Amino acid sequence: MEFYDASISEDAGNNRLLQQKGLALFELGRYDEAIEVYDQVINKSLSIESDTTAVSAWIGKGDSLRLQGKNEEALEAYNKAIDLGPHYSNAWHGRGEAQKAMGQVGNAGMSFLVADKLGYEE
């Protein structure tokens, strides 16, 4: 984390570094901190419609929320990612996982189908 913090302080406008810090926190299981970083990435995105980093941040936020059992919030994050980047298979897969956890089996099946059609691989 020290590396990311030092690099970000030197290049505060680099959203990709911030995104990588969020991913590192996610991988460490520090989901609340990851969500905070993903929110920073989303808020710093100037043209969010075309910013792939923002789409990835929404997906990361969804993954973090889902692993905390916050499936409704995760579903909202995945939906936002899909609105901005409908071709991201991992957004569709995450959406399916959240829907499945909420008992929305039919919707989950459709989301998984779209994820598979887009080339999702675990």
JSON list of N, CA and C in Angstrom, two decimals, residues 4-59:
[
{"chain": "A", "resi": 4, "resn": "TYR", "atom": "N", "xyz": [1.58, 2.36, -3.54]},
{"chain": "A", "resi": 4, "resn": "TYR", "atom": "CA", "xyz": [0.45, 3.03, -4.18]},
{"chain": "A", "resi": 4, "resn": "TYR", "atom": "C", "xyz": [0.25, 4.43, -3.61]},
{"chain": "A", "resi": 5, "resn": "ASP", "atom": "N", "xyz": [0.32, 4.56, -2.29]},
{"chain": "A", "resi": 5, "resn": "ASP", "atom": "CA", "xyz": [0.13, 5.87, -1.68]},
{"chain": "A", "resi": 5, "resn": "ASP", "atom": "C", "xyz": [1.19, 6.87, -2.16]},
{"chain": "A", "resi": 6, "resn": "ALA", "atom": "N", "xyz": [2.45, 6.43, -2.21]},
{"chain": "A", "resi": 6, "resn": "ALA", "atom": "CA", "xyz": [3.53, 7.31, -2.67]},
{"chain": "A", "resi": 6, "resn": "ALA", "atom": "C", "xyz": [3.34, 7.67, -4.14]},
{"chain": "A", "resi": 7, "resn": "SER", "atom": "N", "xyz": [3.01, 6.69, -4.96]},
{"chain": "A", "resi": 7, "resn": "SER", "atom": "CA", "xyz": [2.82, 6.94, -6.39]},
{"chain": "A", "resi": 7, "resn": "SER", "atom": "C", "xyz": [1.63, 7.86, -6.65]},
{"chain": "A", "resi": 8, "resn": "ILE", "atom": "N", "xyz": [0.56, 7.65, -5.91]},
{"chain": "A", "resi": 8, "resn": "ILE", "atom": "CA", "xyz": [-0.63, 8.49, -6.08]},
{"chain": "A", "resi": 8, "resn": "ILE", "atom": "C", "xyz": [-0.37, 9.92, -5.62]},
{"chain": "A", "resi": 9, "resn": "SER", "atom": "N", "xyz": [0.41, 10.08, -4.56]},
{"chain": "A", "resi": 9, "resn": "SER", "atom": "CA", "xyz": [0.71, 11.44, -4.10]},
{"chain": "A", "resi": 9, "resn": "SER", "atom": "C", "xyz": [1.57, 12.18, -5.12]},
{"chain": "A", "resi": 10, "resn": "GLU", "atom": "N", "xyz": [2.40, 11.45, -5.88]},
{"chain": "A", "resi": 10, "resn": "GLU", "atom": "CA", "xyz": [3.22, 12.07, -6.92]},
{"chain": "A", "resi": 10, "resn": "GLU", "atom": "C", "xyz": [2.43, 12.36, -8.18]},
{"chain": "A", "resi": 11, "resn": "ASP", "atom": "N", "xyz": [1.40, 11.57, -8.44]},
{"chain": "A", "resi": 11, "resn": "ASP", "atom": "CA", "xyz": [0.61, 11.70, -9.67]},
{"chain": "A", "resi": 11, "resn": "ASP", "atom": "C", "xyz": [-0.87, 11.60, -9.30]},
{"chain": "A", "resi": 12, "resn": "ALA", "atom": "N", "xyz": [-1.37, 12.62, -8.62]},
{"chain": "A", "resi": 12, "resn": "ALA", "atom": "CA", "xyz": [-2.73, 12.59, -8.06]},
{"chain": "A", "resi": 12, "resn": "ALA", "atom": "C", "xyz": [-3.81, 12.43, -9.11]},
{"chain": "A", "resi": 13, "resn": "GLY", "atom": "N", "xyz": [-3.53, 12.78, -10.34]},
{"chain": "A", "resi": 13, "resn": "GLY", "atom": "CA", "xyz": [-4.54, 12.68, -11.39]},
{"chain": "A", "resi": 13, "resn": "GLY", "atom": "C", "xyz": [-4.60, 11.32, -12.07]},
{"chain": "A", "resi": 14, "resn": "ASN", "atom": "N", "xyz": [-3.75, 10.40, -11.65]},
{"chain": "A", "resi": 14, "resn": "ASN", "atom": "CA", "xyz": [-3.67, 9.10, -12.31]},
{"chain": "A", "resi": 14, "resn": "ASN", "atom": "C", "xyz": [-4.71, 8.14, -11.73]},
{"chain": "A", "resi": 15, "resn": "ASN", "atom": "N", "xyz": [-5.85, 8.05, -12.41]},
{"chain": "A", "resi": 15, "resn": "ASN", "atom": "CA", "xyz": [-6.94, 7.21, -11.94]},
{"chain": "A", "resi": 15, "resn": "ASN", "atom": "C", "xyz": [-6.60, 5.73, -12.01]},
{"chain": "A", "resi": 16, "resn": "ARG", "atom": "N", "xyz": [-5.72, 5.36, -12.93]},
{"chain": "A", "resi": 16, "resn": "ARG", "atom": "CA", "xyz": [-5.35, 3.95, -13.06]},
{"chain": "A", "resi": 16, "resn": "ARG", "atom": "C", "xyz": [-4.58, 3.46, -11.84]},
{"chain": "A", "resi": 17, "resn": "LEU", "atom": "N", "xyz": [-3.71, 4.31, -11.30]},
{"chain": "A", "resi": 17, "resn": "LEU", "atom": "CA", "xyz": [-3.01, 3.95, -10.07]},
{"chain": "A", "resi": 17, "resn": "LEU", "atom": "C", "xyz": [-4.00, 3.76, -8.93]},
{"chain": "A", "resi": 18, "resn": "LEU", "atom": "N", "xyz": [-4.95, 4.65, -8.84]},
{"chain": "A", "resi": 18, "resn": "LEU", "atom": "CA", "xyz": [-5.97, 4.55, -7.81]},
{"chain": "A", "resi": 18, "resn": "LEU", "atom": "C", "xyz": [-6.78, 3.27, -7.99]},
{"chain": "A", "resi": 19, "resn": "GLN", "atom": "N", "xyz": [-7.10, 2.94, -9.23]},
{"chain": "A", "resi": 19, "resn": "GLN", "atom": "CA", "xyz": [-7.83, 1.71, -9.54]},
{"chain": "A", "resi": 19, "resn": "GLN", "atom": "C", "xyz": [-7.03, 0.49, -9.09]},
{"chain": "A", "resi": 20, "resn": "GLN", "atom": "N", "xyz": [-5.72, 0.49, -9.34]},
{"chain": "A", "resi": 20, "resn": "GLN", "atom": "CA", "xyz": [-4.87, -0.62, -8.94]},
{"chain": "A", "resi": 20, "resn": "GLN", "atom": "C", "xyz": [-4.79, -0.76, -7.42]},
{"chain": "A", "resi": 21, "resn": "LYS", "atom": "N", "xyz": [-4.81, 0.37, -6.73]},
{"chain": "A", "resi": 21, "resn": "LYS", "atom": "CA", "xyz": [-4.83, 0.32, -5.26]},
{"chain": "A", "resi": 21, "resn": "LYS", "atom": "C", "xyz": [-6.12, -0.33, -4.79]},
{"chain": "A", "resi": 22, "resn": "GLY", "atom": "N", "xyz": [-7.24, 0.03, -5.41]},
{"chain": "A", "resi": 22, "resn": "GLY", "atom": "CA", "xyz": [-8.51, -0.58, -5.04]},
{"chain": "A", "resi": 22, "resn": "GLY", "atom": "C", "xyz": [-8.48, -2.08, -5.26]},
{"chain": "A", "resi": 23, "resn": "LEU", "atom": "N", "xyz": [-7.92, -2.51, -6.37]},
{"chain": "A", "resi": 23, "resn": "LEU", "atom": "CA", "xyz": [-7.81, -3.94, -6.66]},
{"chain": "A", "resi": 23, "resn": "LEU", "atom": "C", "xyz": [-6.93, -4.65, -5.63]},
{"chain": "A", "resi": 24, "resn": "ALA", "atom": "N", "xyz": [-5.83, -4.01, -5.25]},
{"chain": "A", "resi": 24, "resn": "ALA", "atom": "CA", "xyz": [-4.94, -4.61, -4.24]},
{"chain": "A", "resi": 24, "resn": "ALA", "atom": "C", "xyz": [-5.66, -4.75, -2.90]},
{"chain": "A", "resi": 25, "resn": "LEU", "atom": "N", "xyz": [-6.40, -3.72, -2.52]},
{"chain": "A", "resi": 25, "resn": "LEU", "atom": "CA", "xyz": [-7.17, -3.80, -1.27]},
{"chain": "A", "resi": 25, "resn": "LEU", "atom": "C", "xyz": [-8.22, -4.90, -1.35]},
{"chain": "A", "resi": 26, "resn": "PHE", "atom": "N", "xyz": [-8.87, -5.03, -2.52]},
{"chain": "A", "resi": 26, "resn": "PHE", "atom": "CA", "xyz": [-9.86, -6.09, -2.72]},
{"chain": "A", "resi": 26, "resn": "PHE", "atom": "C", "xyz": [-9.21, -7.45, -2.55]},
{"chain": "A", "resi": 27, "resn": "GLU", "atom": "N", "xyz": [-8.06, -7.65, -3.19]},
{"chain": "A", "resi": 27, "resn": "GLU", "atom": "CA", "xyz": [-7.35, -8.93, -3.11]},
{"chain": "A", "resi": 27, "resn": "GLU", "atom": "C", "xyz": [-6.93, -9.26, -1.68]},
{"chain": "A", "resi": 28, "resn": "LEU", "atom": "N", "xyz": [-6.69, -8.23, -0.87]},
{"chain": "A", "resi": 28, "resn": "LEU", "atom": "CA", "xyz": [-6.32, -8.43, 0.53]},
{"chain": "A", "resi": 28, "resn": "LEU", "atom": "C", "xyz": [-7.55, -8.67, 1.43]},
{"chain": "A", "resi": 29, "resn": "GLY", "atom": "N", "xyz": [-8.74, -8.58, 0.83]},
{"chain": "A", "resi": 29, "resn": "GLY", "atom": "CA", "xyz": [-9.96, -8.77, 1.61]},
{"chain": "A", "resi": 29, "resn": "GLY", "atom": "C", "xyz": [-10.36, -7.54, 2.40]},
{"chain": "A", "resi": 30, "resn": "ARG", "atom": "N", "xyz": [-9.79, -6.41, 2.08]},
{"chain": "A", "resi": 30, "resn": "ARG", "atom": "CA", "xyz": [-10.10, -5.15, 2.77]},
{"chain": "A", "resi": 30, "resn": "ARG", "atom": "C", "xyz": [-11.17, -4.42, 1.96]},
{"chain": "A", "resi": 31, "resn": "TYR", "atom": "N", "xyz": [-12.38, -4.99, 1.98]},
{"chain": "A", "resi": 31, "resn": "TYR", "atom": "CA", "xyz": [-13.45, -4.58, 1.07]},
{"chain": "A", "resi": 31, "resn": "TYR", "atom": "C", "xyz": [-13.94, -3.16, 1.32]},
{"chain": "A", "resi": 32, "resn": "ASP", "atom": "N", "xyz": [-14.09, -2.76, 2.58]},
{"chain": "A", "resi": 32, "resn": "ASP", "atom": "CA", "xyz": [-14.56, -1.40, 2.86]},
{"chain": "A", "resi": 32, "resn": "ASP", "atom": "C", "xyz": [-13.58, -0.36, 2.31]},
{"chain": "A", "resi": 33, "resn": "GLU", "atom": "N", "xyz": [-12.29, -0.61, 2.50]},
{"chain": "A", "resi": 33, "resn": "GLU", "atom": "CA", "xyz": [-11.28, 0.31, 1.98]},
{"chain": "A", "resi": 33, "resn": "GLU", "atom": "C", "xyz": [-11.28, 0.29, 0.45]},
{"chain": "A", "resi": 34, "resn": "ALA", "atom": "N", "xyz": [-11.46, -0.89, -0.13]},
{"chain": "A", "resi": 34, "resn": "ALA", "atom": "CA", "xyz": [-11.51, -0.99, -1.59]},
{"chain": "A", "resi": 34, "resn": "ALA", "atom": "C", "xyz": [-12.68, -0.18, -2.14]},
{"chain": "A", "resi": 35, "resn": "ILE", "atom": "N", "xyz": [-13.83, -0.29, -1.48]},
{"chain": "A", "resi": 35, "resn": "ILE", "atom": "CA", "xyz": [-15.01, 0.47, -1.91]},
{"chain": "A", "resi": 35, "resn": "ILE", "atom": "C", "xyz": [-14.74, 1.96, -1.86]},
{"chain": "A", "resi": 36, "resn": "GLU", "atom": "N", "xyz": [-14.07, 2.43, -0.80]},
{"chain": "A", "resi": 36, "resn": "GLU", "atom": "CA", "xyz": [-13.73, 3.85, -0.71]},
{"chain": "A", "resi": 36, "resn": "GLU", "atom": "C", "xyz": [-12.86, 4.29, -1.89]},
{"chain": "A", "resi": 37, "resn": "VAL", "atom": "N", "xyz": [-11.88, 3.47, -2.24]},
{"chain": "A", "resi": 37, "resn": "VAL", "atom": "CA", "xyz": [-10.99, 3.80, -3.36]},
{"chain": "A", "resi": 37, "resn": "VAL", "atom": "C", "xyz": [-11.76, 3.76, -4.67]},
{"chain": "A", "resi": 38, "resn": "TYR", "atom": "N", "xyz": [-12.60, 2.73, -4.86]},
{"chain": "A", "resi": 38, "resn": "TYR", "atom": "CA", "xyz": [-13.39, 2.65, -6.09]},
{"chain": "A", "resi": 38, "resn": "TYR", "atom": "C", "xyz": [-14.30, 3.88, -6.21]},
{"chain": "A", "resi": 39, "resn": "ASP", "atom": "N", "xyz": [-14.87, 4.33, -5.10]},
{"chain": "A", "resi": 39, "resn": "ASP", "atom": "CA", "xyz": [-15.69, 5.54, -5.14]},
{"chain": "A", "resi": 39, "resn": "ASP", "atom": "C", "xyz": [-14.88, 6.76, -5.56]},
{"chain": "A", "resi": 40, "resn": "GLN", "atom": "N", "xyz": [-13.62, 6.83, -5.11]},
{"chain": "A", "resi": 40, "resn": "GLN", "atom": "CA", "xyz": [-12.75, 7.93, -5.52]},
{"chain": "A", "resi": 40, "resn": "GLN", "atom": "C", "xyz": [-12.51, 7.89, -7.03]},
{"chain": "A", "resi": 41, "resn": "VAL", "atom": "N", "xyz": [-12.27, 6.71, -7.55]},
{"chain": "A", "resi": 41, "resn": "VAL", "atom": "CA", "xyz": [-12.04, 6.56, -8.99]},
{"chain": "A", "resi": 41, "resn": "VAL", "atom": "C", "xyz": [-13.27, 7.03, -9.76]},
{"chain": "A", "resi": 42, "resn": "ILE", "atom": "N", "xyz": [-14.43, 6.58, -9.31]},
{"chain": "A", "resi": 42, "resn": "ILE", "atom": "CA", "xyz": [-15.68, 6.95, -9.97]},
{"chain": "A", "resi": 42, "resn": "ILE", "atom": "C", "xyz": [-15.88, 8.46, -9.92]},
{"chain": "A", "resi": 43, "resn": "ASN", "atom": "N", "xyz": [-15.65, 9.06, -8.77]},
{"chain": "A", "resi": 43, "resn": "ASN", "atom": "CA", "xyz": [-15.85, 10.51, -8.62]},
{"chain": "A", "resi": 43, "resn": "ASN", "atom": "C", "xyz": [-14.84, 11.34, -9.39]},
{"chain": "A", "resi": 44, "resn": "LYS", "atom": "N", "xyz": [-13.63, 10.80, -9.60]},
{"chain": "A", "resi": 44, "resn": "LYS", "atom": "CA", "xyz": [-12.59, 11.54, -10.32]},
{"chain": "A", "resi": 44, "resn": "LYS", "atom": "C", "xyz": [-12.74, 11.44, -11.84]},
{"chain": "A", "resi": 45, "resn": "SER", "atom": "N", "xyz": [-13.57, 10.51, -12.29]},
{"chain": "A", "resi": 45, "resn": "SER", "atom": "CA", "xyz": [-13.72, 10.32, -13.73]},
{"chain": "A", "resi": 45, "resn": "SER", "atom": "C", "xyz": [-14.46, 11.51, -14.33]},
{"chain": "A", "resi": 46, "resn": "LEU", "atom": "N", "xyz": [-13.79, 12.19, -15.23]},
{"chain": "A", "resi": 46, "resn": "LEU", "atom": "CA", "xyz": [-14.37, 13.39, -15.82]},
{"chain": "A", "resi": 46, "resn": "LEU", "atom": "C", "xyz": [-15.43, 13.06, -16.86]},
{"chain": "A", "resi": 47, "resn": "SER", "atom": "N", "xyz": [-15.14, 12.12, -17.74]},
{"chain": "A", "resi": 47, "resn": "SER", "atom": "CA", "xyz": [-16.12, 11.73, -18.75]},
{"chain": "A", "resi": 47, "resn": "SER", "atom": "C", "xyz": [-16.47, 10.27, -18.51]},
{"chain": "A", "resi": 48, "resn": "ILE", "atom": "N", "xyz": [-17.28, 10.05, -17.51]},
{"chain": "A", "resi": 48, "resn": "ILE", "atom": "CA", "xyz": [-17.54, 8.70, -17.03]},
{"chain": "A", "resi": 48, "resn": "ILE", "atom": "C", "xyz": [-18.10, 7.77, -18.10]},
{"chain": "A", "resi": 49, "resn": "GLU", "atom": "N", "xyz": [-18.81, 8.32, -19.09]},
{"chain": "A", "resi": 49, "resn": "GLU", "atom": "CA", "xyz": [-19.39, 7.46, -20.13]},
{"chain": "A", "resi": 49, "resn": "GLU", "atom": "C", "xyz": [-18.32, 6.75, -20.94]},
{"chain": "A", "resi": 50, "resn": "SER", "atom": "N", "xyz": [-17.16, 7.38, -21.09]},
{"chain": "A", "resi": 50, "resn": "SER", "atom": "CA", "xyz": [-16.12, 6.77, -21.93]},
{"chain": "A", "resi": 50, "resn": "SER", "atom": "C", "xyz": [-14.92, 6.32, -21.11]},
{"chain": "A", "resi": 51, "resn": "ASP", "atom": "N", "xyz": [-15.01, 6.35, -19.82]},
{"chain": "A", "resi": 51, "resn": "ASP", "atom": "CA", "xyz": [-13.89, 6.02, -18.96]},
{"chain": "A", "resi": 51, "resn": "ASP", "atom": "C", "xyz": [-13.94, 4.55, -18.55]},
{"chain": "A", "resi": 52, "resn": "THR", "atom": "N", "xyz": [-13.09, 3.73, -19.15]},
{"chain": "A", "resi": 52, "resn": "THR", "atom": "CA", "xyz": [-13.09, 2.31, -18.81]},
{"chain": "A", "resi": 52, "resn": "THR", "atom": "C", "xyz": [-12.66, 2.08, -17.37]},
{"chain": "A", "resi": 53, "resn": "THR", "atom": "N", "xyz": [-11.86, 2.99, -16.83]},
{"chain": "A", "resi": 53, "resn": "THR", "atom": "CA", "xyz": [-11.45, 2.86, -15.44]},
{"chain": "A", "resi": 53, "resn": "THR", "atom": "C", "xyz": [-12.66, 2.99, -14.52]},
{"chain": "A", "resi": 54, "resn": "ALA", "atom": "N", "xyz": [-13.58, 3.88, -14.85]},
{"chain": "A", "resi": 54, "resn": "ALA", "atom": "CA", "xyz": [-14.79, 4.03, -14.04]},
{"chain": "A", "resi": 54, "resn": "ALA", "atom": "C", "xyz": [-15.64, 2.77, -14.11]},
{"chain": "A", "resi": 55, "resn": "VAL", "atom": "N", "xyz": [-15.75, 2.16, -15.28]},
{"chain": "A", "resi": 55, "resn": "VAL", "atom": "CA", "xyz": [-16.53, 0.92, -15.42]},
{"chain": "A", "resi": 55, "resn": "VAL", "atom": "C", "xyz": [-15.90, -0.16, -14.54]},
{"chain": "A", "resi": 56, "resn": "SER", "atom": "N", "xyz": [-14.59, -0.29, -14.60]},
{"chain": "A", "resi": 56, "resn": "SER", "atom": "CA", "xyz": [-13.89, -1.29, -13.78]},
{"chain": "A", "resi": 56, "resn": "SER", "atom": "C", "xyz": [-14.07, -1.00, -12.29]},
{"chain": "A", "resi": 57, "resn": "ALA", "atom": "N", "xyz": [-14.11, 0.28, -11.93]},
{"chain": "A", "resi": 57, "resn": "ALA", "atom": "CA", "xyz": [-14.31, 0.65, -10.53]},
{"chain": "A", "resi": 57, "resn": "ALA", "atom": "C", "xyz": [-15.71, 0.24, -10.07]},
{"chain": "A", "resi": 58, "resn": "TRP", "atom": "N", "xyz": [-16.72, 0.46, -10.93]},
{"chain": "A", "resi": 58, "resn": "TRP", "atom": "CA", "xyz": [-18.08, 0.03, -10.57]},
{"chain": "A", "resi": 58, "resn": "TRP", "atom": "C", "xyz": [-18.13, -1.49, -10.38]},
{"chain": "A", "resi": 59, "resn": "ILE", "atom": "N", "xyz": [-17.43, -2.23, -11.24]},
{"chain": "A", "resi": 59, "resn": "ILE", "atom": "CA", "xyz": [-17.40, -3.68, -11.11]},
{"chain": "A", "resi": 59, "resn": "ILE", "atom": "C", "xyz": [-16.69, -4.08, -9.82]}
]
